[in-house]
mmCIF file of C-alpha atoms in Angstrom:
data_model
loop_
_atom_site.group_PDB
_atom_site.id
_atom_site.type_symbol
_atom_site.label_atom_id
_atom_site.label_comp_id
_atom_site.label_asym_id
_atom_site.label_seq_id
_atom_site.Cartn_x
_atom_site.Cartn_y
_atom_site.Cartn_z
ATOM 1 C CA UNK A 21 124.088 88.338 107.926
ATOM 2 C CA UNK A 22 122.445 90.484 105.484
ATOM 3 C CA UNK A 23 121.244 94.230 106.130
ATOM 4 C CA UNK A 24 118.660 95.924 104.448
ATOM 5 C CA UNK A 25 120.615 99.069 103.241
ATOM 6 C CA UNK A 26 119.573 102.710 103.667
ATOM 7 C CA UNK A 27 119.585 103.897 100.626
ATOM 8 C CA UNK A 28 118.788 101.737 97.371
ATOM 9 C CA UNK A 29 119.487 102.785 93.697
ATOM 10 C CA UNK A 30 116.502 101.612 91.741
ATOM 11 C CA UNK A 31 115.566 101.982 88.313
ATOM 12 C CA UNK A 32 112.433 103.206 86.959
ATOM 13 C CA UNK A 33 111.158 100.643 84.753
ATOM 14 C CA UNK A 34 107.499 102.569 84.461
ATOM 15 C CA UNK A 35 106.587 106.114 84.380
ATOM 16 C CA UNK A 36 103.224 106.692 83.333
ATOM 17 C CA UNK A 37 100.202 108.434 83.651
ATOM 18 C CA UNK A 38 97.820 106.756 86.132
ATOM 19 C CA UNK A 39 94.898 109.678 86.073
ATOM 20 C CA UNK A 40 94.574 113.291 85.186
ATOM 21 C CA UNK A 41 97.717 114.899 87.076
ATOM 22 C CA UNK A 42 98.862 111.549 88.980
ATOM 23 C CA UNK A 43 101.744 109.896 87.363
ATOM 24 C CA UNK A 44 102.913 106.615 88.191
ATOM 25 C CA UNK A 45 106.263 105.008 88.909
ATOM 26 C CA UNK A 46 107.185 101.316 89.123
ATOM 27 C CA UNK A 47 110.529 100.834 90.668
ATOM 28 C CA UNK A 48 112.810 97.709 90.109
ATOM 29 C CA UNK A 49 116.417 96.793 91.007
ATOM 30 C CA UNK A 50 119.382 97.651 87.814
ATOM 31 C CA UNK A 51 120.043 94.178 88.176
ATOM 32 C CA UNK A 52 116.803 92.274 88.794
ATOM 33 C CA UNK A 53 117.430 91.779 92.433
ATOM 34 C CA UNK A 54 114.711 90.886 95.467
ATOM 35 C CA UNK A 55 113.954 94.411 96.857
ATOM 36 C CA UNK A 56 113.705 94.551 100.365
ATOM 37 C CA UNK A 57 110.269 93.441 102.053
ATOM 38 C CA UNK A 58 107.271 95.771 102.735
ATOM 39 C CA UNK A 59 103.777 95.170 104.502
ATOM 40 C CA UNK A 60 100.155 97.093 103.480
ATOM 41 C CA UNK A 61 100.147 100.625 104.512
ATOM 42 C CA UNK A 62 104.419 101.261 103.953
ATOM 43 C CA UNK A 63 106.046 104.102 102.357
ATOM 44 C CA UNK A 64 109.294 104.916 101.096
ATOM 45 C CA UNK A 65 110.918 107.729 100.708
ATOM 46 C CA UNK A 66 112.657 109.449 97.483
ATOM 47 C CA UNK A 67 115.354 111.659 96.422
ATOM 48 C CA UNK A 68 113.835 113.941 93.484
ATOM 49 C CA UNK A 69 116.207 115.741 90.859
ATOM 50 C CA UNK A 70 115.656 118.618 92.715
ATOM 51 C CA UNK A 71 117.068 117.062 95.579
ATOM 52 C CA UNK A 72 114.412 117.189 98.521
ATOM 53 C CA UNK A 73 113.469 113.741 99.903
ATOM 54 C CA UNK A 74 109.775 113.026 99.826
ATOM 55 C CA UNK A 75 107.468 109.942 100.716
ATOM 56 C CA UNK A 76 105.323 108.051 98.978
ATOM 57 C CA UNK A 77 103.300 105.076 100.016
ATOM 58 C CA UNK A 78 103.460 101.846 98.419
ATOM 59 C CA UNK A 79 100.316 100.408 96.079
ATOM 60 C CA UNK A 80 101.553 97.158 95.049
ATOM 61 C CA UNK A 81 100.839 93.630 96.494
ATOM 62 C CA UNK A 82 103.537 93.510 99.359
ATOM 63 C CA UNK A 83 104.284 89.771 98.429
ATOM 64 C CA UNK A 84 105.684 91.347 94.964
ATOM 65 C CA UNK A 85 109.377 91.010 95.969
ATOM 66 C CA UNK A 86 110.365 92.292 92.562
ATOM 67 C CA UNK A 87 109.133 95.915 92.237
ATOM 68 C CA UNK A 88 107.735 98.729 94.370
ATOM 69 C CA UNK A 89 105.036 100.969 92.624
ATOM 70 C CA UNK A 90 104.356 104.247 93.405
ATOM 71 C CA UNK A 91 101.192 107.054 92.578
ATOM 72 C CA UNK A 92 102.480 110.775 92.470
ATOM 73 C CA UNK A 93 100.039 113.514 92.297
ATOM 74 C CA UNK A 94 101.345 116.662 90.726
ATOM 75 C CA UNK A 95 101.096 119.307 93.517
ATOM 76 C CA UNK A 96 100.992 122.435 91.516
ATOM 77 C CA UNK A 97 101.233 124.354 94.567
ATOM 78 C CA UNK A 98 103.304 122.244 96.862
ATOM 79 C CA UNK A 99 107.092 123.051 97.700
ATOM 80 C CA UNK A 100 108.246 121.412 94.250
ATOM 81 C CA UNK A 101 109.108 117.710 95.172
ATOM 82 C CA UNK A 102 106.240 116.508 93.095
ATOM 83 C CA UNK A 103 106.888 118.674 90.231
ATOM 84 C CA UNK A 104 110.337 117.414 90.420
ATOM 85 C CA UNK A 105 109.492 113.479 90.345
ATOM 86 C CA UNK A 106 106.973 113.810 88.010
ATOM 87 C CA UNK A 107 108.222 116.049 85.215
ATOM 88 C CA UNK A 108 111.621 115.318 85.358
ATOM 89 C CA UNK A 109 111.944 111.327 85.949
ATOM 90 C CA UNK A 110 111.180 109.327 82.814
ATOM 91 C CA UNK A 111 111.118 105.213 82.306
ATOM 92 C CA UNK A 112 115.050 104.356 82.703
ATOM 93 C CA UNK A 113 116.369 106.620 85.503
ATOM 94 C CA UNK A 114 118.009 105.654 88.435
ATOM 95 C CA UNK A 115 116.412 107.104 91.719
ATOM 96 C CA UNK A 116 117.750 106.917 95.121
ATOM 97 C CA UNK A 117 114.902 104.779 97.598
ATOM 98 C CA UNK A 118 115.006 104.546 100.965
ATOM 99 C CA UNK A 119 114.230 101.168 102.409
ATOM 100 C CA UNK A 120 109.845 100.664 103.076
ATOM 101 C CA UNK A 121 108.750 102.173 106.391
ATOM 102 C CA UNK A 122 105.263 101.654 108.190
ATOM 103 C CA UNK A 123 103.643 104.186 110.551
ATOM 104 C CA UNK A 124 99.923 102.646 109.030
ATOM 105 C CA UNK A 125 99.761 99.359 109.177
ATOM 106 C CA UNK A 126 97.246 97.258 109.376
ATOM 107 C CA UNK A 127 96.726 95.534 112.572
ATOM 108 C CA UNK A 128 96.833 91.851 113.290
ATOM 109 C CA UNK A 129 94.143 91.816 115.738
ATOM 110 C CA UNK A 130 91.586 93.559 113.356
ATOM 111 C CA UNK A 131 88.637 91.209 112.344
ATOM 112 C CA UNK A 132 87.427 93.435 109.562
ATOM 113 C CA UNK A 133 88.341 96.583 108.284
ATOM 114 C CA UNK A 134 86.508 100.114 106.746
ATOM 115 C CA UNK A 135 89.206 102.022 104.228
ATOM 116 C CA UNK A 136 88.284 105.227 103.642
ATOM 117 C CA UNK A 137 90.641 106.958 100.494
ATOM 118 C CA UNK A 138 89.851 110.515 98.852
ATOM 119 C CA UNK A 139 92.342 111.007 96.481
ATOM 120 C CA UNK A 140 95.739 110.315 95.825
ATOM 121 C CA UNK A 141 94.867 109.045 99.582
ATOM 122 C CA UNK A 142 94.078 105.335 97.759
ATOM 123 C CA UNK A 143 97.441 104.799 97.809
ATOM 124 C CA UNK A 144 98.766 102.239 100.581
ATOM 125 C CA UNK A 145 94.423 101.815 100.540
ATOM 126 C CA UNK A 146 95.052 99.615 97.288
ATOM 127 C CA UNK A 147 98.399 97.731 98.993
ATOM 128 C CA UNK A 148 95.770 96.821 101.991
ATOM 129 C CA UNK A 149 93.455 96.126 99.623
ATOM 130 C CA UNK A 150 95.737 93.324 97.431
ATOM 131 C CA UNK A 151 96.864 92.470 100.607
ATOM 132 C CA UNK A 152 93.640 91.375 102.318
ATOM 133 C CA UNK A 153 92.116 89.666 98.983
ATOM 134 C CA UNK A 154 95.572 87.059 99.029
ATOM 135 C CA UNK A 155 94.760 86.671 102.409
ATOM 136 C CA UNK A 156 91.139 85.837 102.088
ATOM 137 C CA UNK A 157 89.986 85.367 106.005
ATOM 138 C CA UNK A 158 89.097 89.213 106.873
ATOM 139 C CA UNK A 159 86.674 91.241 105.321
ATOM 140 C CA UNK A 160 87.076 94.876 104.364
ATOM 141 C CA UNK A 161 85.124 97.484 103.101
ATOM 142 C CA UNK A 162 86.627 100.792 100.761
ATOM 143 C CA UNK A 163 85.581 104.085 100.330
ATOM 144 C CA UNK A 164 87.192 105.411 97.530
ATOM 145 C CA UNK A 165 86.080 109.347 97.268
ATOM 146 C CA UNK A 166 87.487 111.723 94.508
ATOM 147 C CA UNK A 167 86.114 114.730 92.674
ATOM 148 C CA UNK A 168 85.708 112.711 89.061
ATOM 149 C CA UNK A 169 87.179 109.790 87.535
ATOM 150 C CA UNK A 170 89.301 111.309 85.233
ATOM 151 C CA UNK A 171 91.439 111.986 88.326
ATOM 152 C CA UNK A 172 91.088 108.873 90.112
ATOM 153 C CA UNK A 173 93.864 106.136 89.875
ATOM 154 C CA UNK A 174 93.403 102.758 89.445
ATOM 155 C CA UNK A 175 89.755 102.925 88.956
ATOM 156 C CA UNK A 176 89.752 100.573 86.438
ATOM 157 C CA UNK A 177 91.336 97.984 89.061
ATOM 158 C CA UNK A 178 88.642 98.943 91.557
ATOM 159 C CA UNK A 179 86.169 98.201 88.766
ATOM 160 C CA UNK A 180 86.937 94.857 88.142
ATOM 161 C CA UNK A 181 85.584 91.635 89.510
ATOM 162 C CA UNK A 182 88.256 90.851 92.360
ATOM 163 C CA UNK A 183 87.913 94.288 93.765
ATOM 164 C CA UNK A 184 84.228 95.409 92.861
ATOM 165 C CA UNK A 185 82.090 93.828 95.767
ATOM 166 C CA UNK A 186 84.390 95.278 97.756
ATOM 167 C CA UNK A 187 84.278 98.672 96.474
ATOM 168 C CA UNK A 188 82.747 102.094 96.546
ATOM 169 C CA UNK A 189 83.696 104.707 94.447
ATOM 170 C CA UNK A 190 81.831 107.999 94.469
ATOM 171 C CA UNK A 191 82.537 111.222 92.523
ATOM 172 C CA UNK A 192 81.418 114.617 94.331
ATOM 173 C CA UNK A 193 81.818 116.777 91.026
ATOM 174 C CA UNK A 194 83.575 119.155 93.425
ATOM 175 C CA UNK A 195 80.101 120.162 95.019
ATOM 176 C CA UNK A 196 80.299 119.797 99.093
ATOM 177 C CA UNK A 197 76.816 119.074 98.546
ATOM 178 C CA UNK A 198 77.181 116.129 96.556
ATOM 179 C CA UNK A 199 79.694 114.352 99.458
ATOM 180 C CA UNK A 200 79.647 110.749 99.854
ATOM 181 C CA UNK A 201 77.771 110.091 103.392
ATOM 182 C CA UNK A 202 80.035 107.703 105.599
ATOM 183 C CA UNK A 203 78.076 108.270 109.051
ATOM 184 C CA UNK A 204 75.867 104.431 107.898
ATOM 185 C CA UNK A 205 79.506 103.113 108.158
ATOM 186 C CA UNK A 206 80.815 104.957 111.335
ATOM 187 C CA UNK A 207 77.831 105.201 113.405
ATOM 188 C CA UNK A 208 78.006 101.837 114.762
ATOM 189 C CA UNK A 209 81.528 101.633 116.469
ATOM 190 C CA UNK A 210 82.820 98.348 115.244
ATOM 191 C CA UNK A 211 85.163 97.709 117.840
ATOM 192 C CA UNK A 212 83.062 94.961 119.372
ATOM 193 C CA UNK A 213 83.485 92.552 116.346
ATOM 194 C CA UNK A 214 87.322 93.436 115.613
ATOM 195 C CA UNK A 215 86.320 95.766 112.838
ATOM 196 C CA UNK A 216 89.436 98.899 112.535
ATOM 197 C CA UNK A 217 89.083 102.011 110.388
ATOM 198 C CA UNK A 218 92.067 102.966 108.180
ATOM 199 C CA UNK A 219 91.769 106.869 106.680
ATOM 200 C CA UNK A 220 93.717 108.393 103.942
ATOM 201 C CA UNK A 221 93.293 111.707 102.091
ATOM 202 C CA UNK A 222 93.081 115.508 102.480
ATOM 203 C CA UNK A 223 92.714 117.073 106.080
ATOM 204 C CA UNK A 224 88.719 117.980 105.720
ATOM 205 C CA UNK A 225 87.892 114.067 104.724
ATOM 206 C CA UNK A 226 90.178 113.041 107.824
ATOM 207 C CA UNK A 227 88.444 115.716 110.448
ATOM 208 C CA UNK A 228 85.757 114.298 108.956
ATOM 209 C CA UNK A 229 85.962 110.732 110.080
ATOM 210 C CA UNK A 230 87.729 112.245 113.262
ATOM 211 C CA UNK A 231 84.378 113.720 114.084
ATOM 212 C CA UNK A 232 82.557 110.694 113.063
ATOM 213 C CA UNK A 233 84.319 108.140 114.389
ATOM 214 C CA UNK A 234 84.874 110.031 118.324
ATOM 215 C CA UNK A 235 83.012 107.436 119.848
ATOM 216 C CA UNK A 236 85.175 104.594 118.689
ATOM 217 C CA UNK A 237 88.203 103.746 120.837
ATOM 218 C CA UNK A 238 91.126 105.681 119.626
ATOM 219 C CA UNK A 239 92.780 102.486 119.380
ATOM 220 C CA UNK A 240 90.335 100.996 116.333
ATOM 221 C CA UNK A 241 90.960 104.546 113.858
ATOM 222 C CA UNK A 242 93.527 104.627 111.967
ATOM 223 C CA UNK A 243 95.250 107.980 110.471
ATOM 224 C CA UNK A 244 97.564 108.708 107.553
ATOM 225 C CA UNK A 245 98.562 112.146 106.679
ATOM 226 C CA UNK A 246 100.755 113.454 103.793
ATOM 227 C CA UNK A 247 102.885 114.911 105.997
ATOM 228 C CA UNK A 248 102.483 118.354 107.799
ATOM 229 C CA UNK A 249 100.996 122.118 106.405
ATOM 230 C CA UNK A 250 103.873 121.913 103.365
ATOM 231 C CA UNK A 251 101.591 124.441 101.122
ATOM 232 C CA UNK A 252 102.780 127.662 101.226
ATOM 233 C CA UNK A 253 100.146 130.169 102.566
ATOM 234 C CA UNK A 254 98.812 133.539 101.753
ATOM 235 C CA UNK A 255 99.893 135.273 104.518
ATOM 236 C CA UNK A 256 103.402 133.943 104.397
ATOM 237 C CA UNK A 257 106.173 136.318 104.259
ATOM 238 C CA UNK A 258 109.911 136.047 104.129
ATOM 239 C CA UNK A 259 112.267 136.113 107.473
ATOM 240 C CA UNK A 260 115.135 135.706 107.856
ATOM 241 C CA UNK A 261 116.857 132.805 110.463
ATOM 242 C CA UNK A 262 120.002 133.312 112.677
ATOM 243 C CA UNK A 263 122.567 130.532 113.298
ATOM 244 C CA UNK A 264 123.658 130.983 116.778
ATOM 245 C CA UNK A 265 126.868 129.188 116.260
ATOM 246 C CA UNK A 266 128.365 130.843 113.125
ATOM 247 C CA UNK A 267 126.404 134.385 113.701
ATOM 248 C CA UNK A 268 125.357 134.183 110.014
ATOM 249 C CA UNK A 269 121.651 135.451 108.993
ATOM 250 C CA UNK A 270 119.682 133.784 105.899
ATOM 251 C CA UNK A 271 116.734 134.939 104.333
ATOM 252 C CA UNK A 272 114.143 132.700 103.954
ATOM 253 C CA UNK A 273 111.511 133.850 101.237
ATOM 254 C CA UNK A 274 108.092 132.771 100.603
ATOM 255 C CA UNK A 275 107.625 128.887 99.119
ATOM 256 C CA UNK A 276 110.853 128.184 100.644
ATOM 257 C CA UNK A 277 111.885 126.072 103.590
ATOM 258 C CA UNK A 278 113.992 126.794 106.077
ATOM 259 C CA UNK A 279 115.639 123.760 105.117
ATOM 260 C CA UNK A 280 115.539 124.492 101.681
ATOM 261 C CA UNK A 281 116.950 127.935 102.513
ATOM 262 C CA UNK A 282 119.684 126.433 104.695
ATOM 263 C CA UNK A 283 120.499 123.746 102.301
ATOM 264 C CA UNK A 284 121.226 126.279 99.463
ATOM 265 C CA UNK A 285 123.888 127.898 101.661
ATOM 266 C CA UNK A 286 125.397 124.751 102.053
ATOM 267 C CA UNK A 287 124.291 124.531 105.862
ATOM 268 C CA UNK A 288 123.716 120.514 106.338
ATOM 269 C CA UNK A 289 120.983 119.982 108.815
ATOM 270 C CA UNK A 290 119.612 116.602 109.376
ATOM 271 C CA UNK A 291 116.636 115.683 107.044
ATOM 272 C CA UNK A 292 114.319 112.641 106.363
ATOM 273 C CA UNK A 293 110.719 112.863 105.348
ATOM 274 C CA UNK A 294 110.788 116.596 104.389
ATOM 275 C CA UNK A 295 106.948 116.916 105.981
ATOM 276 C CA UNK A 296 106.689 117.293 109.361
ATOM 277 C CA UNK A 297 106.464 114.159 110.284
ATOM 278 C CA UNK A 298 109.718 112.142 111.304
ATOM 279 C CA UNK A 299 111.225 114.354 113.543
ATOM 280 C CA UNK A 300 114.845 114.224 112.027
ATOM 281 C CA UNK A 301 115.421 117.992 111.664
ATOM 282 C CA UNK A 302 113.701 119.318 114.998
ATOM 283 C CA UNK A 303 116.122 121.850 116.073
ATOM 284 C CA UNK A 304 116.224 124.201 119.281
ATOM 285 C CA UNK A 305 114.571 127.366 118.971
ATOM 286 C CA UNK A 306 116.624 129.669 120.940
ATOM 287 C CA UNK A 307 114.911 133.202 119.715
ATOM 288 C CA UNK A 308 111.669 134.728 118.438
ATOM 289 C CA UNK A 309 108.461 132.028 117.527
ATOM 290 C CA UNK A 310 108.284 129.584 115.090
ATOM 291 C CA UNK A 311 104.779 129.342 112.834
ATOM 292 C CA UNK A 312 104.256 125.195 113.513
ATOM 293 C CA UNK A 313 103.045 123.297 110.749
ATOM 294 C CA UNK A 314 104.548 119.553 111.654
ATOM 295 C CA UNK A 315 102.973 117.119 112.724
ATOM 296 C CA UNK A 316 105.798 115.761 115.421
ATOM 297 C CA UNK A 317 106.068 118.486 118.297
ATOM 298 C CA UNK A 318 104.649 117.883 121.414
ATOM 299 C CA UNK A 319 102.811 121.308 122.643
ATOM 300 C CA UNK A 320 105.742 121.695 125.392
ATOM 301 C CA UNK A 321 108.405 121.284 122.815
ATOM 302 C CA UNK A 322 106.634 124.453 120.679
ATOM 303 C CA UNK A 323 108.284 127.102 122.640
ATOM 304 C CA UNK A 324 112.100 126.152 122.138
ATOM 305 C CA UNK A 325 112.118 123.621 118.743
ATOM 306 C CA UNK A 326 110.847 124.168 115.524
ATOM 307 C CA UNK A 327 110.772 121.434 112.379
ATOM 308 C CA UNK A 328 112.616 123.133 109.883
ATOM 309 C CA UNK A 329 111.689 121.610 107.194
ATOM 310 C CA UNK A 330 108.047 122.685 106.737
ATOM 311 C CA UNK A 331 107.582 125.215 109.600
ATOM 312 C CA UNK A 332 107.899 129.507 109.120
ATOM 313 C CA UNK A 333 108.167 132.103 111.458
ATOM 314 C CA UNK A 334 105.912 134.485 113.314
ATOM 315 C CA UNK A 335 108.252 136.758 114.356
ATOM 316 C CA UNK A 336 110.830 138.861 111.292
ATOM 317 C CA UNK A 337 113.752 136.589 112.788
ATOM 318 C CA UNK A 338 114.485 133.245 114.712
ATOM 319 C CA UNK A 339 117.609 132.240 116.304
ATOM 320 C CA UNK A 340 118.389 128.479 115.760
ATOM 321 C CA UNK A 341 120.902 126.505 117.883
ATOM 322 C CA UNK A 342 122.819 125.625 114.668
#
């Protein structure tokens, strides 16, 4: 019996620009082999020459067996992983891929469906998209909302006739004032007729459609974040973090992890998604209180854990059960 393994080495056959600051990647195996299956709405996760591991969701048709493509905004401010991919992976490189997860899939019940994308947020919003045109029995609607098109990808996709009466774009210009109105889509919960909303983009688009969409069952909205509060801050400060078991004390400075910090000293602690939002490196808080910015801990797990990979501290020191 074959396995699907955990950790693929896969060759970029593509690295290009897809929009103003959003490169894109197409993945393929060395030797031109199937690549593991993936459904609309999956991500996988990828080791960047700077080493983190970071996830990206998938924007090809998921019947495509032979590739997996990829959209990666440049995060200018973000902890690096971005950067990384982006300026320092060209056409030819081998890149180590985790196999395709799904936490936002689209569900089999569902009669119709609203997709609501602002930015880089069209990503596993175009694999649902391919995804529902091959299958040609539900209807779907997408909101694709962006500052300008010189940074939106595959607009010229969107444009075209398979996608178009399907298809709103709108450009804000960066003016709040100028925001694309989705309350004549949301008022009407459409949970009566089987229609599900899937949301992808920056948190004030997603609050957004939280607060529009409160009186639909929880069960018919759909959420996809990038992954916890990874942008550094400008309160942050440095602090340092105490290993109970080894007594040693690590600074941590500002627009570093404590992962990051740990991982330097060549302290392994468990890792995944590198945003708050697996749960692999939760570890026990045994001392002072942790500044949360996951998405994973459960508000009676606050007090005594702490995700290390994207959370700070309140206090000049924590103690960690490490």
């Amino acid at each position: 019996m074959s396995t699907t393994p955990t950790v693929m080495s896969l060759r970029v056959a593509v690295a290009e620009p897809a929009a103003r600051g959003i490169q894109r990647f197409e993945l393929r195996h060395p030797e031109g082999a199937e690549l593991p299956a993936f459904t609309a709405g999956a991500h996988i996760r990828i080791k960047t020459p700077g080493g983190a591991m970071r996830q990206y969701s998938l924007s090809n048709d998921p019947a495509e067996r032979d590739r997996y493509v990829i959209a990666v905004k440049r995060e200018g401010n973000g902890r690096g992983g971005s950067l990384s991919l982006v300026d320092g992976v060209r056409a030819g490189a081998l890149v180590e891929v985790g196999a395709p997860e799904n936490l936002f899939e689209l569900d089999a019940k569902a009669k119709s469906f609203i997709l609501i994308a602002g930015g880089i947020g069209i990503t596993p919003m175009m694999a649902m998209a391919r995804h529902l045109l091959a299958e040609g029995t539900r209807k779907f609607k997408l909101c694709y909302l962006t500052r300008d098109a010189e940074s939106s990808a595959f607009l010229d996709e969107l444009r075209g006739p398979d996608f178009a009466p399907h298809v709103t774009v709108h450009h804000d210009q960066g003016d709040p004032g100028n925001a694309f109105d989705l309350w004549p889509l949301l008022e009407k919960p459409g949970s009566a007729a089987g229609q599900h909303v899937y949301c992808c983009g920056p948190t004030p688009l997603m609050d957004a459609v939280r607060d529009m969409t409160g009186h639909w069952p929880a069960s018919a909205v759909h959420f996809e974040s990038f992954g916890g509060d990874t942008k550094p801050h400008a309160d942050d400060q440095p602090f340092e973090v105490r290993l109970e078991h080894s007594g040693r004390t690590y600074e941590v400075p500002v627009g570093v992890s404590i992962l990051d910090a740990l991982r330097l000293e060549g302290v392994h602690v468990p890792s995944s998604c590198e945003s708050g939002t697996c749960g692999s490196c939760k570890t026990r808080l045994l001392e002072g209180e942790a500044d949360h910015r996951d998405l994973v801990l459960l508000d009676e797990e606050k007090a005594d854990h702490i995700m290390v990979c994207v959370s700070r501290a309140k206090t000049p020191c924590l103690v960690l059960d490490l």
